[in-house]
Coordinates of C-alpha atoms and ligand atoms in Angstrom, one line a residue:
X15 CA 21.5 -40.3 18.0
X16 CA 23.3 -37.0 17.1
X17 CA 21.4 -34.3 15.7
X18 CA 21.2 -33.9 11.9
X19 CA 21.7 -30.2 11.0
X20 CA 18.9 -29.1 7.8
X21 CA 20.5 -25.8 7.2
X22 CA 23.6 -24.4 8.1
X23 CA 25.7 -21.3 7.5
X24 CA 28.8 -19.4 8.3
X25 CA 29.8 -16.0 8.3
X26 CA 27.1 -15.3 5.6
X27 CA 26.7 -12.1 4.2
X28 CA 25.1 -9.9 1.5
X29 CA 25.7 -5.9 0.5
X30 CA 23.2 -5.1 -2.2
X31 CA 24.2 -2.8 -5.3
X32 CA 24.0 0.7 -3.8
X33 CA 25.6 -0.8 -0.6
X34 CA 23.4 -1.8 1.9
X35 CA 24.7 -4.5 4.1
X36 CA 22.0 -6.9 4.6
X37 CA 23.4 -9.8 6.3
X38 CA 26.6 -9.3 8.2
X39 CA 28.2 -12.9 9.2
X40 CA 25.7 -14.4 9.8
X41 CA 26.2 -18.5 11.5
X42 CA 23.8 -20.9 12.1
X43 CA 23.1 -24.6 12.3
X44 CA 19.4 -25.1 12.3
X45 CA 18.7 -28.7 13.2
X46 CA 16.3 -31.1 11.1
X47 CA 12.9 -31.7 12.1
X48 CA 12.4 -28.9 13.7
X49 CA 10.6 -25.6 13.4
X50 CA 12.3 -22.7 13.2
X51 CA 10.7 -19.0 13.5
X52 CA 12.6 -16.7 12.1
X53 CA 11.7 -13.2 13.7
X54 CA 12.7 -9.2 13.6
X55 CA 12.0 -5.7 12.7
X56 CA 11.2 -4.7 9.1
X57 CA 14.8 -4.5 7.1
X58 CA 16.1 -7.2 9.6
X59 CA 17.6 -9.4 7.1
X60 CA 15.0 -11.8 7.5
X61 CA 14.1 -11.9 3.6
X62 CA 17.7 -12.2 2.8
X63 CA 18.0 -14.8 4.8
X64 CA 15.6 -17.0 2.5
X65 CA 16.2 -16.1 -0.5
X66 CA 19.9 -17.2 -0.3
X67 CA 18.9 -19.9 1.5
X68 CA 16.8 -21.1 -1.5
X69 CA 19.4 -19.7 -4.1
X70 CA 17.2 -17.2 -5.4
X71 CA 19.8 -14.7 -4.0
X72 CA 24.3 -15.1 -4.2
X73 CA 25.8 -14.5 -0.9
X74 CA 28.5 -11.8 -0.8
X75 CA 30.6 -13.7 1.4
X76 CA 30.5 -16.6 3.6
X77 CA 29.1 -20.3 3.1
X78 CA 25.6 -21.8 3.3
X79 CA 24.7 -25.5 2.5
X80 CA 21.6 -27.5 3.3
X81 CA 22.1 -31.4 4.6
X82 CA 25.2 -30.4 3.1
X83 CA 24.8 -29.3 -0.2
X84 CA 26.3 -25.9 -1.1
X85 CA 23.6 -23.4 -2.3
X86 CA 26.0 -22.0 -4.8
X87 CA 26.9 -24.9 -6.3
X88 CA 24.3 -27.3 -6.0
X89 CA 21.1 -25.6 -7.0
X90 CA 19.4 -28.4 -8.4
X91 CA 19.5 -30.7 -5.6
X92 CA 18.3 -27.9 -3.3
X93 CA 15.7 -27.2 -5.6
X94 CA 14.6 -30.7 -4.7
X95 CA 14.6 -30.4 -1.2
X96 CA 12.9 -27.7 -0.7
X97 CA 9.4 -25.9 -0.8
X98 CA 9.1 -22.0 -0.9
X99 CA 6.9 -19.6 0.0
X100 CA 8.2 -15.9 -1.1
X101 CA 6.9 -12.6 0.8
X102 CA 6.4 -11.1 -3.0
X103 CA 5.3 -13.8 -4.5
X104 CA 5.1 -14.5 -8.6
X105 CA 1.3 -15.1 -8.6
X106 CA -0.4 -15.6 -12.9
X107 CA -3.9 -14.2 -11.8
X108 CA -5.3 -15.3 -15.2
X109 CA -4.6 -19.1 -14.0
X110 CA -7.7 -20.7 -11.6
X111 CA -6.2 -21.8 -8.4
X112 CA -6.1 -25.2 -9.4
X113 CA -4.1 -24.7 -12.3
X114 CA -1.7 -22.6 -9.8
X115 CA -0.9 -25.1 -7.4
X116 CA -1.1 -28.4 -10.3
X117 CA 1.9 -26.2 -12.1
X118 CA 3.8 -25.5 -9.5
X119 CA 3.6 -29.0 -8.1
X120 CA 4.5 -30.4 -11.8
X121 CA 7.4 -28.0 -11.9
X122 CA 8.9 -29.9 -8.3
X123 CA 8.7 -32.6 -10.8
X124 CA 6.0 -34.8 -9.7
X125 CA 3.9 -36.5 -12.3
X126 CA 0.3 -35.4 -13.4
X127 CA -1.3 -38.1 -11.1
X128 CA 0.7 -37.0 -8.2
X129 CA 0.3 -33.1 -8.9
X130 CA -3.5 -33.5 -9.1
X131 CA -3.6 -35.5 -5.7
X132 CA -1.6 -32.9 -4.3
X133 CA -3.4 -29.9 -5.7
X134 CA -7.1 -31.1 -4.8
X135 CA -5.7 -32.2 -1.3
X136 CA -4.7 -28.7 -0.4
X137 CA -7.0 -26.9 -2.1
X138 CA -9.2 -29.1 0.2
X139 CA -7.3 -27.7 3.5
X140 CA -7.3 -24.6 3.2
X141 CA -11.1 -24.5 1.8
X142 CA -10.2 -23.2 -1.4
X143 CA -11.9 -26.2 -3.4
X144 CA -15.7 -24.8 -4.0
X145 CA -13.3 -21.4 -5.8
X146 CA -10.5 -24.0 -7.4
X147 CA -11.9 -22.8 -10.8
X148 CA -11.7 -19.1 -10.4
X149 CA -9.0 -17.6 -12.1
X150 CA -6.8 -15.9 -9.3
X151 CA -8.0 -12.1 -9.9
X152 CA -11.2 -12.9 -8.8
X153 CA -9.3 -13.4 -4.9
X154 CA -9.0 -12.2 -2.1
X155 CA -5.7 -10.9 -0.4
X156 CA -5.6 -13.8 2.0
X157 CA -7.0 -16.2 -0.7
X158 CA -4.1 -15.6 -3.1
X159 CA -2.2 -16.2 0.1
X160 CA -3.4 -19.3 0.8
X161 CA -2.9 -20.6 -3.0
X162 CA 1.0 -19.2 -2.6
X163 CA 1.2 -20.9 0.6
X164 CA -0.3 -23.9 -1.0
X165 CA 1.9 -24.5 -4.1
X166 CA 4.8 -24.1 -1.7
X167 CA 3.8 -27.1 0.4
X168 CA 2.2 -29.3 -1.9
X169 CA 4.5 -32.5 -2.4
X170 CA 5.7 -32.4 1.2
X171 CA 9.1 -30.9 0.4
X172 CA 12.0 -31.5 3.4
X173 CA 12.7 -28.2 4.2
X174 CA 10.1 -25.7 4.1
X175 CA 10.6 -21.7 3.7
X176 CA 7.9 -19.8 4.7
X177 CA 8.3 -16.2 4.6
X178 CA 5.5 -14.5 6.4
X179 CA 3.2 -17.5 5.4
X180 CA 0.1 -16.4 7.6
X181 CA 0.0 -12.6 6.6
X182 CA -3.1 -11.7 5.6
X183 CA -4.8 -15.4 6.8
X184 CA -8.6 -15.4 8.8
X185 CA -7.9 -16.8 11.9
X186 CA -9.6 -20.3 10.4
X187 CA -7.8 -20.4 7.6
X188 CA -4.3 -19.0 9.7
X189 CA -5.3 -22.3 12.5
X190 CA -5.6 -24.8 9.8
X191 CA -1.9 -23.4 8.2
X192 CA -0.4 -23.6 11.9
X193 CA -2.1 -27.3 12.6
X194 CA -0.5 -28.6 9.2
X195 CA 3.2 -27.2 10.2
X196 CA 2.6 -28.6 13.6
X197 CA 1.5 -32.7 12.2
X198 CA 5.1 -31.9 10.1
X199 CA 7.0 -31.8 13.1
X200 CA 9.6 -34.2 13.9
X201 CA 9.4 -35.3 9.7
X202 CA 10.6 -31.8 7.6
X203 CA 12.2 -29.3 8.6
X204 CA 10.6 -25.3 8.4
X205 CA 11.8 -22.5 8.5
X206 CA 9.3 -19.6 8.6
X207 CA 9.7 -15.8 9.3
X208 CA 6.5 -13.9 11.2
X209 CA 6.0 -10.3 12.2
X210 CA 3.5 -12.4 14.9
X211 CA 4.5 -13.3 17.9
X212 CA 1.8 -15.3 19.1
X213 CA 2.6 -17.5 15.8
X214 CA 6.3 -18.1 17.3
X215 CA 4.9 -19.0 20.6
X216 CA 2.5 -21.3 19.3
X217 CA 4.8 -23.0 16.6
X218 CA 8.8 -22.5 17.5
X219 CA 11.1 -25.2 19.1
X220 CA 13.6 -22.5 17.9
X221 CA 13.3 -18.8 17.4
X222 CA 16.4 -16.9 15.6
X223 CA 15.8 -13.1 16.4
X224 CA 17.3 -11.3 13.4
X225 CA 18.2 -7.4 14.2
X226 CA 20.1 -5.0 11.3
X227 CA 21.8 -8.3 10.0
X228 CA 22.7 -10.0 12.8
X229 CA 21.6 -12.8 14.7
X230 CA 21.0 -11.0 18.1
X231 CA 19.5 -14.4 19.6
X232 CA 18.7 -18.0 19.2
X233 CA 16.9 -20.4 21.4
X234 CA 13.2 -21.0 22.6
X235 CA 10.8 -19.1 23.8
X236 CA 11.8 -19.2 27.0
X237 CA 14.9 -18.3 26.1
X238 CA 14.1 -15.1 25.3
X239 CA 11.6 -14.4 27.6
X240 CA 14.5 -14.9 30.8
X241 CA 16.5 -12.6 28.5
X242 CA 14.2 -10.0 30.6
X243 CA 16.1 -10.9 33.8
X244 CA 12.8 -11.3 35.6
X245 CA 9.4 -13.0 35.4
X246 CA 6.5 -11.1 36.9
X247 CA 5.9 -7.7 37.1
X248 CA 3.9 -6.7 40.4
X249 CA 1.9 -3.4 40.7
X250 CA 1.0 -2.4 44.6
X251 CA -0.7 0.6 46.0
X252 CA 2.3 3.3 47.3
X253 CA 2.5 3.6 50.6
X254 CA 4.8 4.2 53.0
X255 CA 4.1 0.5 54.8
X256 CA 4.4 -0.9 51.4
X257 CA 7.3 0.3 50.3
X258 CA 8.8 -0.8 53.2
X259 CA 7.9 -4.3 52.3
X260 CA 9.0 -4.0 49.0
X261 CA 12.6 -2.8 50.1
X262 CA 13.2 -6.4 51.7
X263 CA 11.8 -7.9 48.4
X264 CA 15.0 -9.8 46.3
X265 CA 14.2 -7.2 42.6
X266 CA 15.3 -7.0 39.1
X267 CA 14.1 -3.0 39.3
X268 CA 11.8 -0.9 40.5
X269 CA 9.6 2.2 40.4
X270 CA 7.7 4.2 42.3
X271 CA 5.1 6.0 40.2
X272 CA 2.5 8.1 41.4
X273 CA 0.2 6.2 43.2
X274 CA 1.6 2.4 42.7
X275 CA 4.9 1.1 43.1
X276 CA 6.2 -1.1 40.3
X277 CA 8.5 -3.9 41.3
X278 CA 10.3 -6.5 38.2
X279 CA 11.4 -10.2 40.5
X280 CA 13.2 -12.8 39.1
X281 CA 11.7 -15.1 41.2
X282 CA 7.9 -14.7 40.9
X283 CA 6.9 -17.4 44.0
X284 CA 8.9 -16.0 46.6
X285 CA 8.7 -12.5 46.0
X286 CA 4.7 -13.5 46.2
X287 CA 5.5 -15.4 49.1
X288 CA 6.9 -12.1 51.1
X289 CA 3.8 -10.6 50.4
X290 CA 1.8 -12.8 51.9
X291 CA 3.5 -13.1 54.8
X292 CA 3.6 -9.6 55.4
X293 CA 0.3 -9.4 54.7
X294 CA -0.2 -7.7 52.3
X295 CA -4.3 -7.3 50.2
X296 CA -3.2 -9.2 47.3
X297 CA -6.3 -8.1 46.0
X298 CA -4.9 -5.0 45.6
X299 CA -2.3 -6.3 43.8
X300 CA -1.8 -6.6 39.5
X301 CA 0.8 -9.4 38.6
X302 CA 1.9 -9.7 35.2
X303 CA 4.4 -12.5 33.8
X304 CA 6.8 -11.6 31.4
X305 CA 5.9 -11.5 27.8
X306 CA 7.8 -12.8 24.4
X307 CA 6.2 -9.1 23.3
X308 CA 8.2 -7.5 26.0
X309 CA 11.4 -9.5 25.7
X310 CA 11.4 -9.3 22.0
X311 CA 11.1 -5.5 21.8
X312 CA 13.2 -4.8 25.0
X313 CA 16.3 -7.0 22.4
X314 CA 15.7 -4.9 19.3
X315 CA 15.5 -1.8 20.7
X316 CA 18.7 0.5 20.5
Ligands
LIG403 N1 17.0 -6.0 -4.0 C1 17.4 -5.2 -3.5 N2 18.3 -4.0 -3.1 C2 19.0 -3.2 -2.0 N3 18.1 -3.4 -1.0 C3 17.7 -4.5 -0.5 C4 17.3 -5.0 -1.9 N4 16.7 -6.0 -1.5 C5 16.5 -6.0 0.6 N5 17.2 -4.9 0.7 C6 17.6 -4.3 1.8 O1 18.2 -5.1 2.7 C7 17.5 -5.0 3.7 C8 16.9 -6.1 4.2 O2 15.9 -6.3 3.9 P1 15.0 -7.8 3.9 O3 13.7 -7.8 2.7 O4 16.3 -9.4 3.8 O5 14.3 -7.8 5.5 P2 13.3 -8.4 6.2 O6 14.2 -8.5 7.7 O7 12.9 -9.1 5.5 O8 12.7 -6.9 6.3 P3 10.3 -6.9 5.9 O9 10.3 -7.5 8.4 O10 10.2 -5.9 5.7 O11 10.1 -8.3 5.4 C9 17.0 -3.8 4.2 O12 17.4 -2.7 4.8 C10 16.5 -3.2 2.6 O13 15.8 -2.4 2.2
LIG404 MG1 10.9 -10.2 4.5

């Protein structure tokens, strides 16, 4: 079966009043049923991208569609397809947690009975049921975020746009949210921004890296790590003898530092085999795998 594209954009640009170019000709095809994680430094354009996709902002040029519906022309259809957790949500703090989720679910077009069911389901899921009758001003920051997230997910929309959804959540709630998102895998499409790379590792089918308004990489976690060009970093005690051994190993890069030789190798297995053959004491070697964090930092620096 051919892949179905949920979100598509081509040459999408956004210039804000005042001249900031937040998006510069972004083109993407985000597949249905996958979890797409958008990462990128502050100001990279992630929220702007989500705001255009969710019809809150108009692009300056280019086109964007959700299941073929144009974000500029088919706002009503799109609103029915999506759930949105904005980065800076408008929360009515005089409402109780129950009322907040309930009213937002009604606004999505659900009946009172369905909205009640959804509200109770998410209050329980996010461990807020005991606090359901408290007004939001009595809530902690993390709890307010959890309510914001619940109102986005309630009703299980076809496409979820979550802008830094787990910010401020304690580890237990974060795990609950991750598990919930993972359960939707294959059925719903999730587009989620985060600053947490462990979140990307845990959830992503596809990672989109934004930097300065452009998409600088798209692919799975492995493809990002591969961009570094090496698999392992090895630290070996510095000596003439070890230097001679290191010289015989195929490497990406190497450096001599105070008391050690550091080498970055493409083929970790092969490099370790060479070291074993040379009778190097393996317990004297520090081995580190290339990480997403390293690859990401490397990618966005300039
Ligand atoms: N309403 C606005 N008016 C003018 N400039 C804006 C506006 N909103 C965002 N910008 C600018 O557009 C750029 C992209 O901002 P955006 O909020 O999309 O970034 P982001 O990747 O979501 O960042 P963060 O990680 O901090 O949430 C930034 O330079 C920002 O200052
Ligand atoms: Mg943002």
